[in-house]
PDB file of N, CA and C in Angstrom:
ATOM      1  N   UNK A   1       3.261  -0.270   5.231  1.00 96.00           N
ATOM      2  CA  UNK A   1       3.298   0.704   4.184  1.00 96.00           C
ATOM      3  C   UNK A   1       3.484  -0.034   2.863  1.00 96.00           C
ATOM      4  N   UNK A   2       2.689   0.343   1.891  1.00 97.00           N
ATOM      5  CA  UNK A   2       2.707  -0.263   0.555  1.00 97.00           C
ATOM      6  C   UNK A   2       2.903   0.867  -0.440  1.00 97.00           C
ATOM      7  N   UNK A   3       3.879   0.734  -1.346  1.00 98.00           N
ATOM      8  CA  UNK A   3       4.136   1.800  -2.319  1.00 98.00           C
ATOM      9  C   UNK A   3       4.433   1.186  -3.679  1.00 98.00           C
ATOM     10  N   UNK A   4       3.818   1.773  -4.709  1.00 98.00           N
ATOM     11  CA  UNK A   4       4.031   1.294  -6.077  1.00 98.00           C
ATOM     12  C   UNK A   4       4.124   2.482  -7.024  1.00 98.00           C
ATOM     13  N   UNK A   5       4.798   2.263  -8.135  1.00 98.00           N
ATOM     14  CA  UNK A   5       4.886   3.279  -9.191  1.00 98.00           C
ATOM     15  C   UNK A   5       4.195   2.733 -10.427  1.00 98.00           C
ATOM     16  N   UNK A   6       3.260   3.510 -10.929  1.00 98.00           N
ATOM     17  CA  UNK A   6       2.464   3.082 -12.082  1.00 98.00           C
ATOM     18  C   UNK A   6       3.263   3.149 -13.370  1.00 98.00           C
ATOM     19  N   UNK A   7       2.863   2.340 -14.306  1.00 98.00           N
ATOM     20  CA  UNK A   7       3.397   2.434 -15.659  1.00 98.00           C
ATOM     21  C   UNK A   7       3.019   3.803 -16.229  1.00 98.00           C
ATOM     22  N   UNK A   8       3.784   4.283 -17.193  1.00 95.00           N
ATOM     23  CA  UNK A   8       3.586   5.604 -17.792  1.00 95.00           C
ATOM     24  C   UNK A   8       2.113   5.872 -18.118  1.00 95.00           C
ATOM     25  N   UNK A   9       1.573   6.946 -17.568  1.00 95.00           N
ATOM     26  CA  UNK A   9       0.204   7.368 -17.857  1.00 95.00           C
ATOM     27  C   UNK A   9      -0.885   6.584 -17.154  1.00 95.00           C
ATOM     28  N   UNK A  10      -0.516   5.675 -16.240  1.00 97.00           N
ATOM     29  CA  UNK A  10      -1.522   4.831 -15.597  1.00 97.00           C
ATOM     30  C   UNK A  10      -1.652   5.105 -14.097  1.00 97.00           C
ATOM     31  N   UNK A  11      -1.209   6.291 -13.667  1.00 97.00           N
ATOM     32  CA  UNK A  11      -1.273   6.644 -12.247  1.00 97.00           C
ATOM     33  C   UNK A  11      -2.683   6.638 -11.683  1.00 97.00           C
ATOM     34  N   UNK A  12      -3.629   7.218 -12.413  1.00 97.00           N
ATOM     35  CA  UNK A  12      -5.015   7.257 -11.932  1.00 97.00           C
ATOM     36  C   UNK A  12      -5.587   5.839 -11.815  1.00 97.00           C
ATOM     37  N   UNK A  13      -5.239   4.989 -12.750  1.00 98.00           N
ATOM     38  CA  UNK A  13      -5.713   3.601 -12.724  1.00 98.00           C
ATOM     39  C   UNK A  13      -5.134   2.847 -11.529  1.00 98.00           C
ATOM     40  N   UNK A  14      -3.837   3.041 -11.255  1.00 98.00           N
ATOM     41  CA  UNK A  14      -3.226   2.394 -10.087  1.00 98.00           C
ATOM     42  C   UNK A  14      -3.837   2.917  -8.796  1.00 98.00           C
ATOM     43  N   UNK A  15      -4.081   4.216  -8.730  1.00 98.00           N
ATOM     44  CA  UNK A  15      -4.716   4.799  -7.544  1.00 98.00           C
ATOM     45  C   UNK A  15      -6.087   4.163  -7.297  1.00 98.00           C
ATOM     46  N   UNK A  16      -6.897   4.063  -8.321  1.00 98.00           N
ATOM     47  CA  UNK A  16      -8.226   3.443  -8.172  1.00 98.00           C
ATOM     48  C   UNK A  16      -8.116   1.966  -7.819  1.00 98.00           C
ATOM     49  N   UNK A  17      -7.141   1.281  -8.412  1.00 98.00           N
ATOM     50  CA  UNK A  17      -6.915  -0.131  -8.099  1.00 98.00           C
ATOM     51  C   UNK A  17      -6.627  -0.286  -6.604  1.00 98.00           C
ATOM     52  N   UNK A  18      -5.706   0.518  -6.072  1.00 98.00           N
ATOM     53  CA  UNK A  18      -5.340   0.428  -4.655  1.00 98.00           C
ATOM     54  C   UNK A  18      -6.524   0.772  -3.753  1.00 98.00           C
ATOM     55  N   UNK A  19      -7.278   1.770  -4.108  1.00 97.00           N
ATOM     56  CA  UNK A  19      -8.430   2.177  -3.284  1.00 97.00           C
ATOM     57  C   UNK A  19      -9.522   1.112  -3.266  1.00 97.00           C
ATOM     58  N   UNK A  20      -9.628   0.335  -4.315  1.00 97.00           N
ATOM     59  CA  UNK A  20     -10.683  -0.672  -4.429  1.00 97.00           C
ATOM     60  C   UNK A  20     -10.343  -2.001  -3.746  1.00 97.00           C
ATOM     61  N   UNK A  21      -9.078  -2.218  -3.372  1.00 96.00           N
ATOM     62  CA  UNK A  21      -8.689  -3.490  -2.757  1.00 96.00           C
ATOM     63  C   UNK A  21      -9.337  -3.634  -1.397  1.00 96.00           C
ATOM     64  N   UNK A  22      -9.931  -4.797  -1.189  1.00 95.00           N
ATOM     65  CA  UNK A  22     -10.536  -5.146   0.095  1.00 95.00           C
ATOM     66  C   UNK A  22      -9.609  -6.143   0.773  1.00 95.00           C
ATOM     67  N   UNK A  23      -9.233  -5.845   1.998  1.00 95.00           N
ATOM     68  CA  UNK A  23      -8.349  -6.743   2.753  1.00 95.00           C
ATOM     69  C   UNK A  23      -9.173  -7.793   3.486  1.00 95.00           C
ATOM     70  N   UNK A  24      -8.531  -8.867   3.888  1.00 95.00           N
ATOM     71  CA  UNK A  24      -9.216  -9.956   4.592  1.00 95.00           C
ATOM     72  C   UNK A  24      -9.871  -9.468   5.884  1.00 95.00           C
ATOM     73  N   UNK A  25      -9.302  -8.445   6.493  1.00 94.00           N
ATOM     74  CA  UNK A  25      -9.944  -7.760   7.617  1.00 94.00           C
ATOM     75  C   UNK A  25      -9.557  -6.295   7.550  1.00 94.00           C
ATOM     76  N   UNK A  26     -10.344  -5.452   8.180  1.00 94.00           N
ATOM     77  CA  UNK A  26     -10.127  -4.019   8.101  1.00 94.00           C
ATOM     78  C   UNK A  26      -9.080  -3.541   9.102  1.00 94.00           C
ATOM     79  N   UNK A  27      -8.164  -2.686   8.673  1.00 96.00           N
ATOM     80  CA  UNK A  27      -7.202  -2.111   9.617  1.00 96.00           C
ATOM     81  C   UNK A  27      -7.890  -1.078  10.510  1.00 96.00           C
ATOM     82  N   UNK A  28      -7.215  -0.651  11.543  1.00 96.00           N
ATOM     83  CA  UNK A  28      -7.723   0.410  12.411  1.00 96.00           C
ATOM     84  C   UNK A  28      -7.890   1.693  11.599  1.00 96.00           C
ATOM     85  N   UNK A  29      -6.947   1.919  10.715  1.00 96.00           N
ATOM     86  CA  UNK A  29      -6.954   3.117   9.882  1.00 96.00           C
ATOM     87  C   UNK A  29      -6.245   2.801   8.566  1.00 96.00           C
ATOM     88  N   UNK A  30      -6.702   3.450   7.505  1.00 97.00           N
ATOM     89  CA  UNK A  30      -6.092   3.254   6.181  1.00 97.00           C
ATOM     90  C   UNK A  30      -6.136   4.585   5.430  1.00 97.00           C
ATOM     91  N   UNK A  31      -5.005   4.988   4.879  1.00 97.00           N
ATOM     92  CA  UNK A  31      -4.933   6.207   4.085  1.00 97.00           C
ATOM     93  C   UNK A  31      -4.219   5.917   2.773  1.00 97.00           C
ATOM     94  N   UNK A  32      -4.683   6.566   1.714  1.00 97.00           N
ATOM     95  CA  UNK A  32      -4.104   6.382   0.384  1.00 97.00           C
ATOM     96  C   UNK A  32      -3.589   7.742  -0.092  1.00 97.00           C
ATOM     97  N   UNK A  33      -2.366   7.751  -0.622  1.00 98.00           N
ATOM     98  CA  UNK A  33      -1.725   8.974  -1.096  1.00 98.00           C
ATOM     99  C   UNK A  33      -1.240   8.776  -2.527  1.00 98.00           C
ATOM    100  N   UNK A  34      -1.037   9.893  -3.209  1.00 96.00           N
ATOM    101  CA  UNK A  34      -0.388   9.848  -4.516  1.00 96.00           C
ATOM    102  C   UNK A  34       0.755  10.854  -4.500  1.00 96.00           C
ATOM    103  N   UNK A  35       1.727  10.640  -5.393  1.00 96.00           N
ATOM    104  CA  UNK A  35       2.911  11.490  -5.457  1.00 96.00           C
ATOM    105  C   UNK A  35       3.345  11.618  -6.917  1.00 96.00           C
ATOM    106  N   UNK A  36       4.273  12.539  -7.182  1.00 95.00           N
ATOM    107  CA  UNK A  36       4.784  12.661  -8.548  1.00 95.00           C
ATOM    108  C   UNK A  36       5.310  11.326  -9.074  1.00 95.00           C
ATOM    109  N   UNK A  37       5.415  11.258 -10.380  1.00 94.00           N
ATOM    110  CA  UNK A  37       5.861  10.061 -11.099  1.00 94.00           C
ATOM    111  C   UNK A  37       4.878   8.902 -10.935  1.00 94.00           C
ATOM    112  N   UNK A  38       3.598   9.229 -10.786  1.00 96.00           N
ATOM    113  CA  UNK A  38       2.528   8.228 -10.706  1.00 96.00           C
ATOM    114  C   UNK A  38       2.752   7.204  -9.600  1.00 96.00           C
ATOM    115  N   UNK A  39       3.197   7.663  -8.440  1.00 97.00           N
ATOM    116  CA  UNK A  39       3.387   6.787  -7.285  1.00 97.00           C
ATOM    117  C   UNK A  39       2.120   6.774  -6.436  1.00 97.00           C
ATOM    118  N   UNK A  40       1.843   5.616  -5.854  1.00 98.00           N
ATOM    119  CA  UNK A  40       0.703   5.440  -4.947  1.00 98.00           C
ATOM    120  C   UNK A  40       1.228   4.830  -3.658  1.00 98.00           C
ATOM    121  N   UNK A  41       0.790   5.383  -2.542  1.00 98.00           N
ATOM    122  CA  UNK A  41       1.214   4.936  -1.221  1.00 98.00           C
ATOM    123  C   UNK A  41      -0.023   4.620  -0.393  1.00 98.00           C
ATOM    124  N   UNK A  42      -0.010   3.471   0.266  1.00 98.00           N
ATOM    125  CA  UNK A  42      -1.107   3.088   1.164  1.00 98.00           C
ATOM    126  C   UNK A  42      -0.508   2.819   2.539  1.00 98.00           C
ATOM    127  N   UNK A  43      -0.993   3.556   3.530  1.00 97.00           N
ATOM    128  CA  UNK A  43      -0.584   3.338   4.920  1.00 97.00           C
ATOM    129  C   UNK A  43      -1.736   2.708   5.668  1.00 97.00           C
ATOM    130  N   UNK A  44      -1.438   1.667   6.416  1.00 96.00           N
ATOM    131  CA  UNK A  44      -2.463   1.008   7.241  1.00 96.00           C
ATOM    132  C   UNK A  44      -1.959   0.923   8.676  1.00 96.00           C
ATOM    133  N   UNK A  45      -2.879   1.083   9.613  1.00 95.00           N
ATOM    134  CA  UNK A  45      -2.584   0.954  11.041  1.00 95.00           C
ATOM    135  C   UNK A  45      -3.320  -0.281  11.554  1.00 95.00           C
ATOM    136  N   UNK A  46      -2.617  -1.083  12.349  1.00 95.00           N
ATOM    137  CA  UNK A  46      -3.169  -2.345  12.842  1.00 95.00           C
ATOM    138  C   UNK A  46      -2.982  -2.475  14.347  1.00 95.00           C
ATOM    139  N   UNK A  47      -3.894  -3.170  14.993  1.00 92.00           N
ATOM    140  CA  UNK A  47      -3.734  -3.631  16.372  1.00 92.00           C
ATOM    141  C   UNK A  47      -3.080  -4.994  16.260  1.00 92.00           C
ATOM    142  N   UNK A  48      -1.854  -5.131  16.785  1.00 90.00           N
ATOM    143  CA  UNK A  48      -1.153  -6.407  16.698  1.00 90.00           C
ATOM    144  C   UNK A  48      -0.288  -6.591  17.939  1.00 90.00           C
ATOM    145  N   UNK A  49      -0.101  -7.845  18.334  1.00 87.00           N
ATOM    146  CA  UNK A  49       0.699  -8.165  19.516  1.00 87.00           C
ATOM    147  C   UNK A  49       2.194  -8.144  19.250  1.00 87.00           C
ATOM    148  N   UNK A  50       2.585  -8.331  17.999  1.00 88.00           N
ATOM    149  CA  UNK A  50       4.010  -8.405  17.674  1.00 88.00           C
ATOM    150  C   UNK A  50       4.282  -7.695  16.349  1.00 88.00           C
ATOM    151  N   UNK A  51       5.497  -7.205  16.211  1.00 85.00           N
ATOM    152  CA  UNK A  51       5.900  -6.503  15.000  1.00 85.00           C
ATOM    153  C   UNK A  51       5.747  -7.388  13.760  1.00 85.00           C
ATOM    154  N   UNK A  52       6.017  -8.679  13.915  1.00 88.00           N
ATOM    155  CA  UNK A  52       5.945  -9.600  12.779  1.00 88.00           C
ATOM    156  C   UNK A  52       4.638 -10.385  12.727  1.00 88.00           C
ATOM    157  N   UNK A  53       3.579  -9.842  13.322  1.00 92.00           N
ATOM    158  CA  UNK A  53       2.271 -10.508  13.316  1.00 92.00           C
ATOM    159  C   UNK A  53       1.781 -10.728  11.883  1.00 92.00           C
ATOM    160  N   UNK A  54       1.010 -11.749  11.697  1.00 93.00           N
ATOM    161  CA  UNK A  54       0.411 -12.051  10.391  1.00 93.00           C
ATOM    162  C   UNK A  54      -0.709 -11.042  10.132  1.00 93.00           C
ATOM    163  N   UNK A  55      -0.551 -10.213   9.105  1.00 94.00           N
ATOM    164  CA  UNK A  55      -1.531  -9.183   8.774  1.00 94.00           C
ATOM    165  C   UNK A  55      -1.853  -9.226   7.288  1.00 94.00           C
ATOM    166  N   UNK A  56      -3.072  -8.869   6.913  1.00 95.00           N
ATOM    167  CA  UNK A  56      -3.410  -8.817   5.489  1.00 95.00           C
ATOM    168  C   UNK A  56      -2.583  -7.737   4.792  1.00 95.00           C
ATOM    169  N   UNK A  57      -2.222  -7.968   3.558  1.00 94.00           N
ATOM    170  CA  UNK A  57      -1.445  -7.004   2.784  1.00 94.00           C
ATOM    171  C   UNK A  57      -2.096  -6.796   1.422  1.00 94.00           C
ATOM    172  N   UNK A  58      -1.924  -5.609   0.880  1.00 95.00           N
ATOM    173  CA  UNK A  58      -2.370  -5.387  -0.487  1.00 95.00           C
ATOM    174  C   UNK A  58      -1.537  -6.267  -1.410  1.00 95.00           C
ATOM    175  N   UNK A  59      -2.144  -6.845  -2.418  1.00 95.00           N
ATOM    176  CA  UNK A  59      -1.390  -7.708  -3.338  1.00 95.00           C
ATOM    177  C   UNK A  59      -0.556  -6.893  -4.319  1.00 95.00           C
ATOM    178  N   UNK A  60       0.177  -7.586  -5.132  1.00 96.00           N
ATOM    179  CA  UNK A  60       0.951  -6.989  -6.219  1.00 96.00           C
ATOM    180  C   UNK A  60      -0.024  -6.753  -7.378  1.00 96.00           C
ATOM    181  N   UNK A  61      -0.078  -5.553  -7.947  1.00 97.00           N
ATOM    182  CA  UNK A  61      -0.937  -5.326  -9.124  1.00 97.00           C
ATOM    183  C   UNK A  61      -0.418  -6.110 -10.332  1.00 97.00           C
ATOM    184  N   UNK A  62      -1.231  -6.192 -11.359  1.00 96.00           N
ATOM    185  CA  UNK A  62      -0.776  -6.815 -12.602  1.00 96.00           C
ATOM    186  C   UNK A  62       0.493  -6.122 -13.080  1.00 96.00           C
ATOM    187  N   UNK A  63       1.418  -6.875 -13.614  1.00 96.00           N
ATOM    188  CA  UNK A  63       2.732  -6.364 -14.005  1.00 96.00           C
ATOM    189  C   UNK A  63       2.649  -5.193 -14.990  1.00 96.00           C
ATOM    190  N   UNK A  64       1.675  -5.193 -15.875  1.00 97.00           N
ATOM    191  CA  UNK A  64       1.587  -4.107 -16.855  1.00 97.00           C
ATOM    192  C   UNK A  64       1.093  -2.791 -16.262  1.00 97.00           C
ATOM    193  N   UNK A  65       0.585  -2.818 -15.022  1.00 98.00           N
ATOM    194  CA  UNK A  65       0.105  -1.602 -14.358  1.00 98.00           C
ATOM    195  C   UNK A  65       1.221  -0.877 -13.605  1.00 98.00           C
ATOM    196  N   UNK A  66       2.323  -1.560 -13.307  1.00 98.00           N
ATOM    197  CA  UNK A  66       3.407  -0.973 -12.512  1.00 98.00           C
ATOM    198  C   UNK A  66       4.744  -1.039 -13.249  1.00 98.00           C
ATOM    199  N   UNK A  67       5.703  -0.210 -12.790  1.00 97.00           N
ATOM    200  CA  UNK A  67       7.018  -0.180 -13.438  1.00 97.00           C
ATOM    201  C   UNK A  67       8.049  -1.046 -12.729  1.00 97.00           C
ATOM    202  N   UNK A  68       7.745  -1.477 -11.511  1.00 96.00           N
ATOM    203  CA  UNK A  68       8.678  -2.271 -10.710  1.00 96.00           C
ATOM    204  C   UNK A  68       7.877  -2.979  -9.631  1.00 96.00           C
ATOM    205  N   UNK A  69       8.472  -3.947  -8.944  1.00 96.00           N
ATOM    206  CA  UNK A  69       7.743  -4.607  -7.854  1.00 96.00           C
ATOM    207  C   UNK A  69       7.345  -3.605  -6.759  1.00 96.00           C
ATOM    208  N   UNK A  70       6.276  -3.907  -6.090  1.00 97.00           N
ATOM    209  CA  UNK A  70       5.775  -3.092  -4.975  1.00 97.00           C
ATOM    210  C   UNK A  70       6.797  -3.097  -3.840  1.00 97.00           C
ATOM    211  N   UNK A  71       6.920  -1.974  -3.163  1.00 97.00           N
ATOM    212  CA  UNK A  71       7.743  -1.896  -1.952  1.00 97.00           C
ATOM    213  C   UNK A  71       6.822  -1.963  -0.743  1.00 97.00           C
ATOM    214  N   UNK A  72       7.224  -2.750   0.247  1.00 95.00           N
ATOM    215  CA  UNK A  72       6.444  -2.884   1.484  1.00 95.00           C
ATOM    216  C   UNK A  72       7.381  -2.728   2.675  1.00 95.00           C
ATOM    217  N   UNK A  73       6.933  -1.963   3.670  1.00 94.00           N
ATOM    218  CA  UNK A  73       7.689  -1.809   4.903  1.00 94.00           C
ATOM    219  C   UNK A  73       6.720  -1.823   6.071  1.00 94.00           C
ATOM    220  N   UNK A  74       7.214  -2.276   7.206  1.00 92.00           N
ATOM    221  CA  UNK A  74       6.448  -2.196   8.445  1.00 92.00           C
ATOM    222  C   UNK A  74       7.173  -1.272   9.410  1.00 92.00           C
ATOM    223  N   UNK A  75       6.400  -0.502  10.137  1.00 89.00           N
ATOM    224  CA  UNK A  75       6.928   0.400  11.139  1.00 89.00           C
ATOM    225  C   UNK A  75       6.142   0.214  12.420  1.00 89.00           C
ATOM    226  N   UNK A  76       6.715   0.633  13.526  1.00 85.00           N
ATOM    227  CA  UNK A  76       5.976   0.653  14.771  1.00 85.00           C
ATOM    228  C   UNK A  76       6.147   2.015  15.411  1.00 85.00           C
ATOM    229  N   UNK A  77       5.135   2.447  16.122  1.00 82.00           N
ATOM    230  CA  UNK A  77       5.154   3.746  16.794  1.00 82.00           C
ATOM    231  C   UNK A  77       6.187   3.739  17.918  1.00 82.00           C
ATOM    232  N   UNK A  78       6.884   4.845  18.056  1.00 86.00           N
ATOM    233  CA  UNK A  78       7.883   4.979  19.116  1.00 86.00           C
ATOM    234  C   UNK A  78       7.617   6.224  19.946  1.00 86.00           C
ATOM    235  N   UNK A  79       6.383   6.467  20.226  1.00 78.00           N
ATOM    236  CA  UNK A  79       5.927   7.672  20.951  1.00 78.00           C
ATOM    237  C   UNK A  79       6.924   8.173  21.889  1.00 78.00           C
TER     238      UNK A  79
END
């Protein structure tokens, strides 16, 4: 999970930036969301053997596009 908050008035630009990023390989599934306060969230699903497997990640946008460093978390399904 990748989440960032855009600088004031730049939410649409951050959303387009995130949607345009190409990863080194394609995840099984990828969804992009937006939320109040110009937040953008990207969820990716991967086939991996271990929780800490090496996986491509969205980079950090240019500092002037965001208000704080990007937050990243990994989760695993617990069906």
